[in-house]
Tab-separated table of C-alpha atoms (C1' of nucleotides) in Angstrom:
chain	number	residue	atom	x	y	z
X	1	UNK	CA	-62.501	87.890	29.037
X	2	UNK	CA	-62.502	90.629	26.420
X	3	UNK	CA	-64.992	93.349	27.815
X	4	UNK	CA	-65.408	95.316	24.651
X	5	UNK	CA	-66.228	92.558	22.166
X	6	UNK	CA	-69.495	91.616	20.500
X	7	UNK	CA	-70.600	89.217	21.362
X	8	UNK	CA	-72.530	86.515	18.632
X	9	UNK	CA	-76.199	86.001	18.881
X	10	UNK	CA	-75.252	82.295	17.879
X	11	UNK	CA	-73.460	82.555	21.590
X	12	UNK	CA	-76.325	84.050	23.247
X	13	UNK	CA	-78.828	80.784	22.034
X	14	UNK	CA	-76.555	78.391	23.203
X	15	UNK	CA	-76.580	79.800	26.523
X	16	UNK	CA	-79.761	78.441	27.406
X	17	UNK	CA	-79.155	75.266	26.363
X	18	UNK	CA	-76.435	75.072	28.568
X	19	UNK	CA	-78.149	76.014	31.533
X	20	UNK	CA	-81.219	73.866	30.834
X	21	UNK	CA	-78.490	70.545	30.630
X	22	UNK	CA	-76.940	71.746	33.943
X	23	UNK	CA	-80.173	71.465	35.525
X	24	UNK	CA	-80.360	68.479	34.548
X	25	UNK	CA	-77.555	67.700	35.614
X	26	UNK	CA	-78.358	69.370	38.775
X	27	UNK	CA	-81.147	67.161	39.386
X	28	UNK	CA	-78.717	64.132	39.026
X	29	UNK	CA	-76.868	65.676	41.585
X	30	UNK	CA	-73.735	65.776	39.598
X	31	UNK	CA	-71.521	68.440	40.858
X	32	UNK	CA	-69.131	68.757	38.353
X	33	UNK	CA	-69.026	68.595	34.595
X	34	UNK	CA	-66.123	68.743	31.537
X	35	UNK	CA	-66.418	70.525	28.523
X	36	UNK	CA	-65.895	66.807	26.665
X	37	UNK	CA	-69.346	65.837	28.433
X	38	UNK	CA	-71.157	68.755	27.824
X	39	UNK	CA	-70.027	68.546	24.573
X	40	UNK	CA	-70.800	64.504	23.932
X	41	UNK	CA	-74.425	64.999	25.545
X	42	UNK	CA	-75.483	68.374	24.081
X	43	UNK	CA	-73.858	66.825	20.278
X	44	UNK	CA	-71.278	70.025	20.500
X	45	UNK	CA	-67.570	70.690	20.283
X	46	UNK	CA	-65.891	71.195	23.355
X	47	UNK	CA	-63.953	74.092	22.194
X	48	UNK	CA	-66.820	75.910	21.352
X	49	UNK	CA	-68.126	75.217	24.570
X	50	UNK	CA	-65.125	76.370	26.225
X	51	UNK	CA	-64.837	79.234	23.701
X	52	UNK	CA	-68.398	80.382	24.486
X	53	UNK	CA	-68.257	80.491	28.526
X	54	UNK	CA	-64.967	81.994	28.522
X	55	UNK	CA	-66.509	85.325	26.844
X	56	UNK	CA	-67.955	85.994	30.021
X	57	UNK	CA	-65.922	84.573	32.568
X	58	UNK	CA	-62.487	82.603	33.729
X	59	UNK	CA	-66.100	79.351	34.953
X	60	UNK	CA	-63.793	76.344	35.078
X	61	UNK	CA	-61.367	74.534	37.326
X	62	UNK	CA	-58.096	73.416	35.050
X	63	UNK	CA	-58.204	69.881	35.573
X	64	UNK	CA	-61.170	69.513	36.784
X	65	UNK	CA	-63.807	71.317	34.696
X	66	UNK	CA	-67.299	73.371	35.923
X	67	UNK	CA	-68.570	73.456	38.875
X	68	UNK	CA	-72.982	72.583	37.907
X	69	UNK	CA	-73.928	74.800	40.309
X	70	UNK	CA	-71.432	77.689	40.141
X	71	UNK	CA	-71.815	77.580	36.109
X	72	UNK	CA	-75.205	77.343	36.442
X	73	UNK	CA	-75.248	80.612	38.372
X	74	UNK	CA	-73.078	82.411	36.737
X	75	UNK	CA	-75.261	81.556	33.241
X	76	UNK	CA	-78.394	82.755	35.033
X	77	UNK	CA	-77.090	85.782	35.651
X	78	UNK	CA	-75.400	86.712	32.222
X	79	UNK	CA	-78.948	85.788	30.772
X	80	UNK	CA	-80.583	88.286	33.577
X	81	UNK	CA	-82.540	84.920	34.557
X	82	UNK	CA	-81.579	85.853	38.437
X	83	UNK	CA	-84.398	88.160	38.462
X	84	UNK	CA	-87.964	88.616	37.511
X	85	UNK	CA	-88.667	89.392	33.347
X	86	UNK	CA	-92.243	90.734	32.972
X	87	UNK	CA	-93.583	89.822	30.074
X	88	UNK	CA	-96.775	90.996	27.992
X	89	UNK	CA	-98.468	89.075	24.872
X	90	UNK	CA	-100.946	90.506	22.808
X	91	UNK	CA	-103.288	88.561	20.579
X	92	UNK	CA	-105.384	86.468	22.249
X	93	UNK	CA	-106.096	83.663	19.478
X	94	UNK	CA	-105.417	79.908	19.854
X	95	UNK	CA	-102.133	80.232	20.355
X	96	UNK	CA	-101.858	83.325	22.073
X	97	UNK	CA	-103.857	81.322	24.656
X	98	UNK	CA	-101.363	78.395	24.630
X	99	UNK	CA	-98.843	80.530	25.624
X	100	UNK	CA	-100.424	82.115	28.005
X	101	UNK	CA	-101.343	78.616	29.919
X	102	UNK	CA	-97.699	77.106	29.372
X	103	UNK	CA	-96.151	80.315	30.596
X	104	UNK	CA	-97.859	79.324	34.020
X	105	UNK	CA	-95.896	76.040	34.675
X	106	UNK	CA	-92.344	76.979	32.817
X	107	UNK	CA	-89.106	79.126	33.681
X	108	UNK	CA	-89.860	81.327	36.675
X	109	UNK	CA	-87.854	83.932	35.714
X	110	UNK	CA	-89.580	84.581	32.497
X	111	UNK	CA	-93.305	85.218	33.139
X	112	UNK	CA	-96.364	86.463	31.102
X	113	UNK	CA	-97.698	89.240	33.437
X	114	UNK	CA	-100.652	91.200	31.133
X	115	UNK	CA	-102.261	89.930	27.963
X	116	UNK	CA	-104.017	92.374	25.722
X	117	UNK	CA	-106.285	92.064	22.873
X	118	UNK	CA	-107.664	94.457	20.519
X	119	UNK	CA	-110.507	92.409	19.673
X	120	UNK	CA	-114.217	93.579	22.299
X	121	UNK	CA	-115.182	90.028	22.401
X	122	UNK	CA	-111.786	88.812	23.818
X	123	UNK	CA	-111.209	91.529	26.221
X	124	UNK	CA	-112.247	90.254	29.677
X	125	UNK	CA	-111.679	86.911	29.444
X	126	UNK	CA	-109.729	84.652	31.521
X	127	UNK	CA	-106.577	83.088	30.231
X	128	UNK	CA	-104.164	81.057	31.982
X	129	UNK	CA	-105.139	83.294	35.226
X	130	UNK	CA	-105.109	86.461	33.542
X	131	UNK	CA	-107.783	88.862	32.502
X	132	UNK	CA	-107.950	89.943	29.141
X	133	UNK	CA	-107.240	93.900	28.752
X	134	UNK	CA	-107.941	95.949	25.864
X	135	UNK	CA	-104.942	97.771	23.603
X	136	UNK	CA	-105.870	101.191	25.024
X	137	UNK	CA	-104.658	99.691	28.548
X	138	UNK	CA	-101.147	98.728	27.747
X	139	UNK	CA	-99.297	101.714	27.608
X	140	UNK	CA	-99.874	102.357	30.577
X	141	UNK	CA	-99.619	99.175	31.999
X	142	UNK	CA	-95.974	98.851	29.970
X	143	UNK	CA	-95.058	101.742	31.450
X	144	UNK	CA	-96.032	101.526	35.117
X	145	UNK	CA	-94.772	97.694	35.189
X	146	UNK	CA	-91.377	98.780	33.071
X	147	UNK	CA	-91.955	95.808	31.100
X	148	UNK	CA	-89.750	95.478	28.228
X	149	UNK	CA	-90.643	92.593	26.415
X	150	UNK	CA	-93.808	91.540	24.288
X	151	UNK	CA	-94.741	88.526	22.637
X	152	UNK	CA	-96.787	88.900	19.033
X	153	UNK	CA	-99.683	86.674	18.409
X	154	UNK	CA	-102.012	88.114	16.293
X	155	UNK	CA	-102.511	87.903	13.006
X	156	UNK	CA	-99.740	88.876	10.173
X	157	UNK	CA	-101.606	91.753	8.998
X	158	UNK	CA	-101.732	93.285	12.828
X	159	UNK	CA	-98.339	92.181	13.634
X	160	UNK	CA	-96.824	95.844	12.367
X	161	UNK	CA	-99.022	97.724	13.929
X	162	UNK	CA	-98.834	96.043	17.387
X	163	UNK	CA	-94.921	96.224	16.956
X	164	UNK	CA	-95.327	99.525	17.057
X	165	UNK	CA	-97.448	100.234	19.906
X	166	UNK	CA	-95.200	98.075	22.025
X	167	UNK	CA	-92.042	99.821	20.818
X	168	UNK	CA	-93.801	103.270	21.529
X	169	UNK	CA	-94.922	102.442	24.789
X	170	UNK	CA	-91.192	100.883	25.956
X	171	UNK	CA	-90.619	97.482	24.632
X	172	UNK	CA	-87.189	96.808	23.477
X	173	UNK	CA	-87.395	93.117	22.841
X	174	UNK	CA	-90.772	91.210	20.703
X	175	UNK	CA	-90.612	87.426	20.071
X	176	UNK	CA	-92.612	87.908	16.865
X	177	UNK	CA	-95.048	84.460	16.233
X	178	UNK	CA	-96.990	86.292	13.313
X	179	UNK	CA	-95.973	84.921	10.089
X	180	UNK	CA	-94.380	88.312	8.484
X	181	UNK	CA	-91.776	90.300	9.371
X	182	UNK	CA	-91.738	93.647	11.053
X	183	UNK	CA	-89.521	96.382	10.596
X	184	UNK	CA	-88.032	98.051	14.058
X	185	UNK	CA	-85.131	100.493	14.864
X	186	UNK	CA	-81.950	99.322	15.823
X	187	UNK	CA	-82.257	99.135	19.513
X	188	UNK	CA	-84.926	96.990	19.250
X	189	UNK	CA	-84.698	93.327	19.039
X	190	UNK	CA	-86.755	90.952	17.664
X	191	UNK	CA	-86.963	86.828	17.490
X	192	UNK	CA	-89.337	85.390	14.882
X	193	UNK	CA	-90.727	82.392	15.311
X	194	UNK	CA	-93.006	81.143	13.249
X	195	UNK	CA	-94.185	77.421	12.425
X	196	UNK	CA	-95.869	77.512	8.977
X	197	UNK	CA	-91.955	78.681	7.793
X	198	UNK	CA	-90.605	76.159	9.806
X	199	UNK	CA	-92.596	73.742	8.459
X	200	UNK	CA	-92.006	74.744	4.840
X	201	UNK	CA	-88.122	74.948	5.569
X	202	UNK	CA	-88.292	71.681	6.492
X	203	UNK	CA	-90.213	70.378	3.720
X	204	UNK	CA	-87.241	70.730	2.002
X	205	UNK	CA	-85.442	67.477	3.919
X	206	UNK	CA	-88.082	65.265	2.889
P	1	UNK	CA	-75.682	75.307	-10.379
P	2	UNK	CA	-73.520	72.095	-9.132
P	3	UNK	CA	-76.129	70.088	-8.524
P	4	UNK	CA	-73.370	67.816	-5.937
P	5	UNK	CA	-72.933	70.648	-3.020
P	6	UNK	CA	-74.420	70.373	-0.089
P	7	UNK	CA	-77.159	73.033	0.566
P	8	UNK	CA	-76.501	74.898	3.881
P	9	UNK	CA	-79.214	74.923	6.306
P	10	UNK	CA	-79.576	78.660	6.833
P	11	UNK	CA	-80.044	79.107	3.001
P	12	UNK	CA	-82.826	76.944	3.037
P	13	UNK	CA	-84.264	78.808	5.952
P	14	UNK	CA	-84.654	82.218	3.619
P	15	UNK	CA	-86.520	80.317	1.053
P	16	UNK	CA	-89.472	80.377	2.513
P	17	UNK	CA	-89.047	84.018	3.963
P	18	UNK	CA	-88.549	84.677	0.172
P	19	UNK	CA	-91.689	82.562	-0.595
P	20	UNK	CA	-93.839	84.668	1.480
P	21	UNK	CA	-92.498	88.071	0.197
P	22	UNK	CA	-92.906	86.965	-3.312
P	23	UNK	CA	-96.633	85.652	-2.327
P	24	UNK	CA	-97.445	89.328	-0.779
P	25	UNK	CA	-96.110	90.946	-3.785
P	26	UNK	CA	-98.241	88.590	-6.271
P	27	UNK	CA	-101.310	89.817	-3.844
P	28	UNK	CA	-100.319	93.259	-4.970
P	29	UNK	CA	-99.954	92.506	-8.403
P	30	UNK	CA	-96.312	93.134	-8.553
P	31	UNK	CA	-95.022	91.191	-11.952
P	32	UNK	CA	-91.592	91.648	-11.314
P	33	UNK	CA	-88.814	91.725	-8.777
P	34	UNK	CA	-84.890	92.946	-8.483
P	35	UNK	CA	-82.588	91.488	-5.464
P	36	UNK	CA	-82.665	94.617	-4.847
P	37	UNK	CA	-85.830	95.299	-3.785
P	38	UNK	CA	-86.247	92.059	-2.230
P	39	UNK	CA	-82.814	92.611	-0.221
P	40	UNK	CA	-84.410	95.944	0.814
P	41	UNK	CA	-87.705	95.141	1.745
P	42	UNK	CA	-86.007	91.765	3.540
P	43	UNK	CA	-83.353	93.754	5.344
P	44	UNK	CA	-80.903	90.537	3.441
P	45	UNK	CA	-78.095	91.274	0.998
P	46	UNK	CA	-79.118	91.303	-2.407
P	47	UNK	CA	-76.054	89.314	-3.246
P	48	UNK	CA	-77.012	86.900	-0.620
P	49	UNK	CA	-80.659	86.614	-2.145
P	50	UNK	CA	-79.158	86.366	-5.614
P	51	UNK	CA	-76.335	83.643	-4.282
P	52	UNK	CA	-79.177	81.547	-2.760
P	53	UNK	CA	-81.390	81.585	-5.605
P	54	UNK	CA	-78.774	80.683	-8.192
P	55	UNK	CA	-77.497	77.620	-6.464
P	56	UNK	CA	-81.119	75.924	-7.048
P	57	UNK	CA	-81.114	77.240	-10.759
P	58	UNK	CA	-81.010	80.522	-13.103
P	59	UNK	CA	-84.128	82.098	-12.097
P	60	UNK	CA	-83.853	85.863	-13.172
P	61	UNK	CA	-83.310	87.748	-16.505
P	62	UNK	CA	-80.266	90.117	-16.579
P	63	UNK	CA	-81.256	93.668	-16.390
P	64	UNK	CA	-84.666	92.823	-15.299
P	65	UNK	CA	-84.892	91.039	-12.259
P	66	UNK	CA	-87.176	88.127	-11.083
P	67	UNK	CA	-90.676	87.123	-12.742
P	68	UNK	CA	-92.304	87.127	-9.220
P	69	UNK	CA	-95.016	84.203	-10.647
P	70	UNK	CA	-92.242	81.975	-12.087
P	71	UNK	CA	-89.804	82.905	-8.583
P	72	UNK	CA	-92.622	81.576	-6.233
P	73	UNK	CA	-93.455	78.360	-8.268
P	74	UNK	CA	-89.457	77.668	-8.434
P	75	UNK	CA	-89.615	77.846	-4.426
P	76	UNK	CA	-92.623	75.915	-3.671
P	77	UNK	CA	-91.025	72.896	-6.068
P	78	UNK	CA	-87.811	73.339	-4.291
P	79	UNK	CA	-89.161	73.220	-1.581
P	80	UNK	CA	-92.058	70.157	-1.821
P	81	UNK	CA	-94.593	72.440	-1.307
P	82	UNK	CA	-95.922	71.725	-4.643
P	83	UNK	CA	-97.886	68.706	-3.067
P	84	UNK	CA	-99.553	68.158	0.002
P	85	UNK	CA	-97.398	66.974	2.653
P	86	UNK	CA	-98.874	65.179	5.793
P	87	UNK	CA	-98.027	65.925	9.277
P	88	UNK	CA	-98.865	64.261	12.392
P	89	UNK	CA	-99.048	65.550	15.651
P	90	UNK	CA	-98.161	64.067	19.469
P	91	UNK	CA	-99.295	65.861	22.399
P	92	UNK	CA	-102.644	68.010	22.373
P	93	UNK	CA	-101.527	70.233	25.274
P	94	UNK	CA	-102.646	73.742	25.062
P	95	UNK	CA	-99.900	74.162	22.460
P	96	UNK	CA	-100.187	71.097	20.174
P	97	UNK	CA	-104.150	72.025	19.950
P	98	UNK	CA	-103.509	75.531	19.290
P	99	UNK	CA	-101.459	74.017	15.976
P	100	UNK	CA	-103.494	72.077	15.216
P	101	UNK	CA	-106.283	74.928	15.038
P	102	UNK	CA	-103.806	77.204	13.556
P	103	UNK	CA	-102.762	74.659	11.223
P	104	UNK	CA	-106.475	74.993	9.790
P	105	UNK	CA	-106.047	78.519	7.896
P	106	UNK	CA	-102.461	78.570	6.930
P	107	UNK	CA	-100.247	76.907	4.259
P	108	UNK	CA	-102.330	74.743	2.065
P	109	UNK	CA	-99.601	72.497	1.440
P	110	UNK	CA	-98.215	71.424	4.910
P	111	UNK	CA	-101.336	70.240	7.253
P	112	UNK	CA	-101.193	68.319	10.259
P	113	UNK	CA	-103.436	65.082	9.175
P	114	UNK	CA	-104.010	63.222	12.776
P	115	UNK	CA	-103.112	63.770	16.041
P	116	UNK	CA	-102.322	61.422	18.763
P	117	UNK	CA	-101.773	61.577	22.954
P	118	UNK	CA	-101.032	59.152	25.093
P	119	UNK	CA	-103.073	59.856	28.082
P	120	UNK	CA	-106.388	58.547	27.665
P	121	UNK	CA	-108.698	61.566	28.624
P	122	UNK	CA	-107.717	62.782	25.594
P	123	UNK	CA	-108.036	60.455	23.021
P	124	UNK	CA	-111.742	60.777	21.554
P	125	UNK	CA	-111.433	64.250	22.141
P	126	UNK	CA	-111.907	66.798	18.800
P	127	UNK	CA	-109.012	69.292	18.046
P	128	UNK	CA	-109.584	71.204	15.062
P	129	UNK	CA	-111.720	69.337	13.190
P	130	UNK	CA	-109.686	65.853	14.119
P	131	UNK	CA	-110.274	63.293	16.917
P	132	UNK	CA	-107.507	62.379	19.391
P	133	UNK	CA	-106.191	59.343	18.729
P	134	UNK	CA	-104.284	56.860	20.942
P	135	UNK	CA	-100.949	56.288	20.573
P	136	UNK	CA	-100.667	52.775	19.730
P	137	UNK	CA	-102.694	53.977	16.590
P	138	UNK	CA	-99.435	56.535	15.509
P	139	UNK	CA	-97.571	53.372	13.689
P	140	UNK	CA	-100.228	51.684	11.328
P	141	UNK	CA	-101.585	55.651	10.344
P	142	UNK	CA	-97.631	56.897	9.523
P	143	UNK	CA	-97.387	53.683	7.554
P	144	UNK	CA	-100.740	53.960	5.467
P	145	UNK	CA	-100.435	57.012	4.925
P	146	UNK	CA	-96.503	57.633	4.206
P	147	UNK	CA	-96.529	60.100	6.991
P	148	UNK	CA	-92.819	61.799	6.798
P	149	UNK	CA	-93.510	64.831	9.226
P	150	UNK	CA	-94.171	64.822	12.466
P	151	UNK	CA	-94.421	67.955	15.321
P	152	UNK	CA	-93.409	66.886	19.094
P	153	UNK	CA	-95.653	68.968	21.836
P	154	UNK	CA	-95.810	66.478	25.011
P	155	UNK	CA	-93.938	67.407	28.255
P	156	UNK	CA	-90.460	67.176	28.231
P	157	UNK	CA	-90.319	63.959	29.848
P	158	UNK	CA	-92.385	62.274	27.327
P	159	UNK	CA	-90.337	63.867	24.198
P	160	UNK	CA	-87.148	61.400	23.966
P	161	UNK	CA	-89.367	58.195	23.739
P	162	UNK	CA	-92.296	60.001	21.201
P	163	UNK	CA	-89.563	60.140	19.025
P	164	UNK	CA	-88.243	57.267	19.130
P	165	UNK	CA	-91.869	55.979	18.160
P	166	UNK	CA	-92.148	58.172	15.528
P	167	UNK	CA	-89.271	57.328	13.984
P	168	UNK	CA	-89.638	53.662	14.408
P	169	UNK	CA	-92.532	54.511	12.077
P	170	UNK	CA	-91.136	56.114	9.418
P	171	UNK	CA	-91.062	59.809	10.225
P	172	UNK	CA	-87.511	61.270	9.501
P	173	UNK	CA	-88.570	64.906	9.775
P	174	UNK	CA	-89.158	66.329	13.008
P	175	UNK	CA	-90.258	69.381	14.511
P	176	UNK	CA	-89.931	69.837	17.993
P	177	UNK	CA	-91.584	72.076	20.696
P	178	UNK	CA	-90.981	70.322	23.830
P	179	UNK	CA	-88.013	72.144	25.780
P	180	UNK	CA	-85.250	69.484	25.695
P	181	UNK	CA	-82.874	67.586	23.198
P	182	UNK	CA	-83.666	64.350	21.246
P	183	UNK	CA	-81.241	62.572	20.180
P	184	UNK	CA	-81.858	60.839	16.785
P	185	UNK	CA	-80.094	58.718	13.940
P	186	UNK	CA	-78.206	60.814	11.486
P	187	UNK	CA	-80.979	60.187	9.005
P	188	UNK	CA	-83.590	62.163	10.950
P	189	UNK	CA	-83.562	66.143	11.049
P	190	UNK	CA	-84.536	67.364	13.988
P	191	UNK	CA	-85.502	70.986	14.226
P	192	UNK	CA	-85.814	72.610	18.374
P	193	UNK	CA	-88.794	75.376	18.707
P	194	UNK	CA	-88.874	76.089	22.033
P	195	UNK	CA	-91.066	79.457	23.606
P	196	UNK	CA	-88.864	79.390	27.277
P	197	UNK	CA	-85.237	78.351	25.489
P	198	UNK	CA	-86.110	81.802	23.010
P	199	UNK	CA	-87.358	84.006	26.173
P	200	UNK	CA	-84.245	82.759	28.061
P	201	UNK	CA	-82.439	83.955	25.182
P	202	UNK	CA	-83.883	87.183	24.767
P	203	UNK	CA	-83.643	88.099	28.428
P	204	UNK	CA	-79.859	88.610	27.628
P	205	UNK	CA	-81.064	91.631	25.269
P	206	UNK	CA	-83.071	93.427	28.183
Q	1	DT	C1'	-46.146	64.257	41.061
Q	2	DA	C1'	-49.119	62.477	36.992
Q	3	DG	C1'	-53.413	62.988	34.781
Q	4	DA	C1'	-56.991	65.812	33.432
Q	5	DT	C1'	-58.934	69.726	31.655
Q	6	DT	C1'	-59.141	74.547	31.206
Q	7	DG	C1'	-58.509	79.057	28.529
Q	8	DT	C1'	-56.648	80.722	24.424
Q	9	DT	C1'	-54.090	81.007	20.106
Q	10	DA	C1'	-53.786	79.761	15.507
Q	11	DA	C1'	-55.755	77.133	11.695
Q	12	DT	C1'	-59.636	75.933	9.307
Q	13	DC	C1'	-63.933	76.139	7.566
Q	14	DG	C1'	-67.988	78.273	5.839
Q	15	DA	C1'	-70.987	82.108	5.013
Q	16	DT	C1'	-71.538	86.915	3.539
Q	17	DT	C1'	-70.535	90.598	0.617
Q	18	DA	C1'	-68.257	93.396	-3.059
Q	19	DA	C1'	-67.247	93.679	-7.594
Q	20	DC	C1'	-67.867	92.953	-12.325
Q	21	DA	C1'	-68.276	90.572	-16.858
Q	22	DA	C1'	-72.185	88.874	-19.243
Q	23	DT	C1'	-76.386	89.969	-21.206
Q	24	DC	C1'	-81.360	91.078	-21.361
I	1	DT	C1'	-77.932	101.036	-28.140
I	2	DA	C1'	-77.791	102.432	-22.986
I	3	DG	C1'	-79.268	101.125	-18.544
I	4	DA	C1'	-80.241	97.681	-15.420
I	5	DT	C1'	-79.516	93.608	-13.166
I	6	DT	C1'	-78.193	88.923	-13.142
I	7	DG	C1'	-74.908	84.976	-11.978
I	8	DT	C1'	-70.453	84.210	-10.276
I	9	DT	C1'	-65.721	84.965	-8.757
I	10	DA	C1'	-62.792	86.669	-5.397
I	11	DA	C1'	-62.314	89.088	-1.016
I	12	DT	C1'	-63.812	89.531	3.422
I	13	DC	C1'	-65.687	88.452	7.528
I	14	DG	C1'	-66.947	85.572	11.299
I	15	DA	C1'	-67.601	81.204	13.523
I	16	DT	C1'	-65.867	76.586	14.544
I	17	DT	C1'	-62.329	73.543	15.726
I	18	DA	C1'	-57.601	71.741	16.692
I	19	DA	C1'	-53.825	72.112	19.397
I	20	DC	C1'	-51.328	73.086	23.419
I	21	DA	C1'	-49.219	75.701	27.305
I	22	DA	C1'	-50.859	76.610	31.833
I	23	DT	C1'	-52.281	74.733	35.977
I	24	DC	C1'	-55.454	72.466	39.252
DNA sequence: TAGATTGTTAATCGATTAACAATC
DNA sequence: TAGATTGTTAATCGATTAACAATC
């Protein structure tokens, strides 16, 4: 384990996928696992598996291969999932909503805590549990809660805007749903994800 | 252009980011467009922008850049969006009626047609304009209407055997919201969207 | 011990970027 | 023509994969 390397985003996404297929495991109470069955089941190479949990750690038994629940572990904790992520979303449209609802029933670790709209008619309704506050609140509410990541779903022509307020306030990392991009400094990241461009991308394979 | 290489994946994932940038500069009656602009406003390469375009064709003029009308038409036909593509939908959670809603406003070209469940409390039910359907309905409607596309939003659980329905039917194009692999024949593309697998993976950013 | 499988090095593959002749 | 910018080649960079010594 090389401390002082970058390492890939392409790493980072696989991560999760890997510690959604040990749970899986887990739930099969399988105790142990190879990097050739990993591999066959998740459609990977083993080397790359190897490659990718050896960045972090010296995981695996020679001979024997990973321990589910030790790796599992070990993955939750390079991801931060071993502790509570607060999480705010504003844009309280259809999907927005969705979100909100799904969030309720999905990875513990990862939890929608305040939803904001700037819309009047939106703020104070219930969604998924939560009260609708207005844009004015979430500064503070950011701020008090040290939340540090925000989830976009309003429209594309508010997306900037809202970008900004959270990166103002104390947000470091948006997942991004609005169909545009926005344009952030360098210690903040951002995920789009957006289905009208994945649908048109994969337009292309028909 | 060699019209015999294969087309990576991630190239055909800009296209429609380009798309959309040329579409907001043809709101703004921009007329024409460099690589480097584009690579500027895109935070992309403008070597990489010209690279991509060139392998579909010679779309610029030396010394003048892109006709931003003639760039956006060469996309859409690239990509199919020329005609109206079908898309069906399994699964009218709070997500798969959210796209279907969203669905309503965006992209003219790729719209989600009919929607289907397999729990019967929600078939007869109206999502965005359409009524639920039952599933046993899915195969007959894909086949009538050359259905190609279809979006996964049912429980994990449920996602492995919708597929296998779906493709049964015809549909070789899937897009895929439900938070686990499918495994499918080497003829279908698959593509993963999944809200927890992303916040998992931006948790290691925090 | 013998068999299995890791962690890691080196080879390969593929994508990005720099550079520039061609040319509008 | 002079300036600008393409399309494309070659160089670079980075990620994937094969191979294997180490070792459980």
């Amino acid at each position: 384990m090389d401390k002082y390397q970058k390492i890939p985003d392409v790493v980072i996404k696989r991560l999760p996928i890997y510690l959604r297929y040990l749970d899986q495991l887990s739930a099969m109470d399988v105790e142990t696992v190879s990097s050739q069955q990993m591999g066959d089941d998740l459609n990977l190479n083993p080397a790359q598996i190897r490659k990718d949990l050896s960045i972090f750690g010296d995981f695996g038994v020679k001979g024997m291969g990973y321990r589910v629940s030790d790796l599992s572990e070990k993955l939750r904790s390079i991801l931060g999932l071993d502790k509570e992520i607060p999480i705010i979303l504003v844009g309280v449209g259809n999907l927005g909503a969705a979100l909100c609802q799904y969030n309720r029933y999905q990875s513990p670790s990862t939890r929608i805590v305040s939803v904001f709209d700037g819309h009047p008619s939106k703020v104070g309704q219930t969604v998924g549990s939560m009260v609708v506050k207005p844009m004015e609140d979430m500064e503070d509410f950011v701020q008090q809660n040290k939340v540090k990541m925000g989830i976009i779903t309003v429209p594309s022509q508010a997306a900037q805007k809202v970008a900004d307020q959270m990166i103002e306030s104390g947000i470091t990392v948006i997942l991004n749903f609005a169909p545009t991009l926005i344009h952030v400094p360098s210690n903040v990241k951002v995920q789009n994800s957006d289905v009208t461009t994945e649908l048109q991308a994969l337009s292309y394979y028909l």
